[in-house]
Amino acid sequence: MIRTATATDVPVIHEMVRELADYEKALHEVRATEAQLTEALFGERPAAYAHIAETESGEVAGFALWFLNFSTWRGVHGIYLEDLYVRPEVRGGGHGKALLTELARICVERGYERLEWSVLNWNQPSIDFYRALGAQPQDEWTVYRLTDGALAELGG
């Protein structure tokens, strides 16, 4: 079952963000707090949205956290999937596909023309999963990022 996250889900979303970061060998980079997630997802002006996957018994199996992007070439919004995570003990049960299916449904319903995300080059199980769904890598683009000192120096 897939449902829209509620404010009461923030602690488990935060927990799963940390689990995902640990899987990606980057737990030391997680700074987000539950309060920040609450504000981002449920504040006066939400910046992101989340969906929860549940097992048949109602346990949280995973989540998708996403936000709107915009294509100047297409002239419409799209969804950028920031995090997709399914807990290891329930992987293979269709939860990841169900979360992506829900986001694709939202795109179609709202006239959004893209559903995009990034995946680490070494994460072959996820790459295989995404390709099986028909997703295509954007090999011609390289993501750049400014953070911490470089961001402060440029913006300061």
mmCIF file of C-alpha atoms in Angstrom:
data_model
loop_
_atom_site.group_PDB
_atom_site.id
_atom_site.type_symbol
_atom_site.label_atom_id
_atom_site.label_comp_id
_atom_site.label_asym_id
_atom_site.label_seq_id
_atom_site.Cartn_x
_atom_site.Cartn_y
_atom_site.Cartn_z
ATOM 1 C CA MET A 1 0.000 0.000 0.000
ATOM 2 C CA ILE A 2 1.219 3.486 -0.884
ATOM 3 C CA ARG A 3 -0.039 6.546 0.939
ATOM 4 C CA THR A 4 0.828 10.205 1.276
ATOM 5 C CA ALA A 5 3.058 10.820 4.276
ATOM 6 C CA THR A 6 1.702 12.681 7.287
ATOM 7 C CA ALA A 7 3.518 14.687 9.949
ATOM 8 C CA THR A 8 3.428 11.646 12.238
ATOM 9 C CA ASP A 9 5.632 9.824 9.685
ATOM 10 C CA VAL A 10 8.526 12.271 10.064
ATOM 11 C CA PRO A 11 10.427 10.234 12.701
ATOM 12 C CA VAL A 12 10.373 7.094 10.547
ATOM 13 C CA ILE A 13 11.219 9.095 7.406
ATOM 14 C CA HIS A 14 14.191 10.598 9.246
ATOM 15 C CA GLU A 15 15.229 7.134 10.387
ATOM 16 C CA MET A 16 15.042 5.807 6.814
ATOM 17 C CA VAL A 17 16.989 8.808 5.458
ATOM 18 C CA ARG A 18 19.762 7.783 7.831
ATOM 19 C CA GLU A 19 19.467 4.125 6.762
ATOM 20 C CA LEU A 20 19.734 5.168 3.110
ATOM 21 C CA ALA A 21 22.745 7.373 3.815
ATOM 22 C CA ASP A 22 24.402 4.484 5.652
ATOM 23 C CA TYR A 23 23.757 2.191 2.660
ATOM 24 C CA GLU A 24 25.287 4.853 0.392
ATOM 25 C CA LYS A 25 28.335 5.059 2.686
ATOM 26 C CA ALA A 26 27.555 8.681 3.560
ATOM 27 C CA LEU A 27 25.891 8.613 6.978
ATOM 28 C CA HIS A 28 28.436 11.175 8.188
ATOM 29 C CA GLU A 29 26.943 13.682 5.708
ATOM 30 C CA VAL A 30 23.400 13.613 7.136
ATOM 31 C CA ARG A 31 22.611 16.842 8.958
ATOM 32 C CA ALA A 32 18.841 17.007 8.494
ATOM 33 C CA THR A 33 16.788 16.961 11.672
ATOM 34 C CA GLU A 34 13.229 15.833 12.213
ATOM 35 C CA ALA A 35 12.276 19.482 12.717
ATOM 36 C CA GLN A 36 13.756 20.409 9.340
ATOM 37 C CA LEU A 37 11.933 17.564 7.626
ATOM 38 C CA THR A 38 8.682 18.561 9.306
ATOM 39 C CA GLU A 39 9.070 22.129 8.063
ATOM 40 C CA ALA A 40 10.064 21.043 4.547
ATOM 41 C CA LEU A 41 7.206 18.562 4.193
ATOM 42 C CA PHE A 42 4.414 20.106 6.258
ATOM 43 C CA GLY A 43 5.330 23.727 6.935
ATOM 44 C CA GLU A 44 3.512 26.800 5.702
ATOM 45 C CA ARG A 45 5.156 26.479 2.273
ATOM 46 C CA PRO A 46 6.135 22.836 1.719
ATOM 47 C CA ALA A 47 9.277 22.412 -0.356
ATOM 48 C CA ALA A 48 9.016 18.640 -0.721
ATOM 49 C CA TYR A 49 6.513 15.809 -0.572
ATOM 50 C CA ALA A 50 6.688 12.216 0.588
ATOM 51 C CA HIS A 51 4.906 8.931 0.129
ATOM 52 C CA ILE A 52 5.091 5.907 2.387
ATOM 53 C CA ALA A 53 5.035 2.245 1.367
ATOM 54 C CA GLU A 54 3.514 -0.114 3.910
ATOM 55 C CA THR A 55 3.553 -3.866 4.217
ATOM 56 C CA GLU A 56 0.302 -5.801 4.366
ATOM 57 C CA SER A 57 0.557 -5.695 8.167
ATOM 58 C CA GLY A 58 0.850 -1.895 8.157
ATOM 59 C CA GLU A 59 4.582 -1.654 8.874
ATOM 60 C CA VAL A 60 6.514 1.075 7.066
ATOM 61 C CA ALA A 61 8.490 -0.583 4.275
ATOM 62 C CA GLY A 62 9.961 2.460 2.569
ATOM 63 C CA PHE A 63 9.458 5.977 1.330
ATOM 64 C CA ALA A 64 9.830 8.315 -1.608
ATOM 65 C CA LEU A 65 10.679 11.967 -1.009
ATOM 66 C CA TRP A 66 10.331 14.292 -3.989
ATOM 67 C CA PHE A 67 9.892 17.863 -5.155
ATOM 68 C CA LEU A 68 8.826 19.682 -8.285
ATOM 69 C CA ASN A 69 11.325 20.725 -10.906
ATOM 70 C CA PHE A 70 10.702 22.578 -14.154
ATOM 71 C CA SER A 71 11.804 21.977 -17.726
ATOM 72 C CA THR A 72 12.281 25.085 -19.822
ATOM 73 C CA TRP A 73 12.412 22.841 -22.888
ATOM 74 C CA ARG A 74 9.104 21.151 -22.144
ATOM 75 C CA GLY A 75 7.505 24.160 -20.464
ATOM 76 C CA VAL A 76 6.024 22.121 -17.619
ATOM 77 C CA HIS A 77 6.859 20.783 -14.183
ATOM 78 C CA GLY A 78 8.296 17.390 -13.479
ATOM 79 C CA ILE A 79 9.064 15.419 -10.362
ATOM 80 C CA TYR A 80 12.578 15.059 -9.045
ATOM 81 C CA LEU A 81 12.841 12.043 -6.771
ATOM 82 C CA GLU A 82 15.327 12.956 -4.063
ATOM 83 C CA ASP A 83 15.159 9.687 -2.126
ATOM 84 C CA LEU A 84 13.666 6.286 -2.790
ATOM 85 C CA TYR A 85 14.312 3.756 -0.072
ATOM 86 C CA VAL A 86 12.933 0.341 0.781
ATOM 87 C CA ARG A 87 14.114 -1.374 3.926
ATOM 88 C CA PRO A 88 16.362 -4.382 3.208
ATOM 89 C CA GLU A 89 14.140 -6.939 4.909
ATOM 90 C CA VAL A 90 11.213 -6.210 2.551
ATOM 91 C CA ARG A 91 13.078 -5.578 -0.702
ATOM 92 C CA GLY A 92 11.787 -7.578 -3.615
ATOM 93 C CA GLY A 93 8.199 -7.227 -2.391
ATOM 94 C CA GLY A 94 7.199 -4.605 -4.949
ATOM 95 C CA HIS A 95 7.337 -1.584 -2.637
ATOM 96 C CA GLY A 96 9.901 0.347 -4.690
ATOM 97 C CA LYS A 97 7.988 -0.243 -7.893
ATOM 98 C CA ALA A 98 4.750 0.786 -6.191
ATOM 99 C CA LEU A 99 6.317 4.052 -4.995
ATOM 100 C CA LEU A 100 7.644 4.852 -8.477
ATOM 101 C CA THR A 101 4.301 3.879 -10.007
ATOM 102 C CA GLU A 102 2.548 6.358 -7.708
ATOM 103 C CA LEU A 103 4.928 9.149 -8.705
ATOM 104 C CA ALA A 104 4.458 8.304 -12.386
ATOM 105 C CA ARG A 105 0.692 8.382 -11.838
ATOM 106 C CA ILE A 106 0.977 11.852 -10.292
ATOM 107 C CA CYS A 107 3.027 13.005 -13.284
ATOM 108 C CA VAL A 108 0.459 11.727 -15.759
ATOM 109 C CA GLU A 109 -2.493 13.090 -13.773
ATOM 110 C CA ARG A 110 -0.971 16.571 -13.448
ATOM 111 C CA GLY A 111 0.556 16.826 -16.921
ATOM 112 C CA TYR A 112 4.146 16.648 -15.686
ATOM 113 C CA GLU A 113 6.418 15.297 -18.404
ATOM 114 C CA ARG A 114 9.418 14.024 -16.452
ATOM 115 C CA LEU A 115 10.185 11.839 -13.468
ATOM 116 C CA GLU A 116 13.893 12.056 -12.740
ATOM 117 C CA TRP A 117 16.355 10.908 -10.099
ATOM 118 C CA SER A 118 20.031 10.145 -9.585
ATOM 119 C CA VAL A 119 21.647 6.851 -8.703
ATOM 120 C CA LEU A 120 25.181 6.137 -7.573
ATOM 121 C CA ASN A 121 27.285 4.540 -10.318
ATOM 122 C CA TRP A 122 28.212 1.595 -8.069
ATOM 123 C CA ASN A 123 24.620 0.794 -7.059
ATOM 124 C CA GLN A 124 24.069 -1.924 -9.656
ATOM 125 C CA PRO A 125 20.974 -3.490 -7.986
ATOM 126 C CA SER A 126 19.176 -0.135 -8.208
ATOM 127 C CA ILE A 127 20.416 0.521 -11.742
ATOM 128 C CA ASP A 128 19.106 -2.882 -12.842
ATOM 129 C CA PHE A 129 15.773 -2.201 -11.122
ATOM 130 C CA TYR A 130 15.356 1.207 -12.792
ATOM 131 C CA ARG A 131 16.286 -0.117 -16.227
ATOM 132 C CA ALA A 132 13.759 -2.944 -15.829
ATOM 133 C CA LEU A 133 11.091 -0.270 -15.380
ATOM 134 C CA GLY A 134 12.147 1.423 -18.619
ATOM 135 C CA ALA A 135 14.163 4.282 -17.093
ATOM 136 C CA GLN A 136 17.085 5.491 -19.181
ATOM 137 C CA PRO A 137 20.345 6.876 -17.778
ATOM 138 C CA GLN A 138 21.257 10.404 -18.790
ATOM 139 C CA ASP A 139 24.884 9.609 -19.545
ATOM 140 C CA GLU A 140 25.603 12.893 -21.312
ATOM 141 C CA TRP A 141 25.117 15.001 -18.160
ATOM 142 C CA THR A 142 27.327 15.350 -15.114
ATOM 143 C CA VAL A 143 25.839 16.635 -11.876
ATOM 144 C CA TYR A 144 27.721 19.499 -10.228
ATOM 145 C CA ARG A 145 27.226 20.610 -6.653
ATOM 146 C CA LEU A 146 28.320 23.522 -4.497
ATOM 147 C CA THR A 147 28.208 22.950 -0.727
ATOM 148 C CA ASP A 148 29.840 24.048 2.477
ATOM 149 C CA GLY A 149 32.870 26.310 2.027
ATOM 150 C CA ALA A 150 32.675 26.559 -1.766
ATOM 151 C CA LEU A 151 29.028 27.598 -1.587
ATOM 152 C CA ALA A 152 29.723 30.121 1.170
ATOM 153 C CA GLU A 153 32.670 31.569 -0.731
ATOM 154 C CA LEU A 154 30.737 31.987 -3.977
ATOM 155 C CA GLY A 155 27.589 33.283 -2.292
ATOM 156 C CA GLY A 156 29.212 35.301 0.450
#
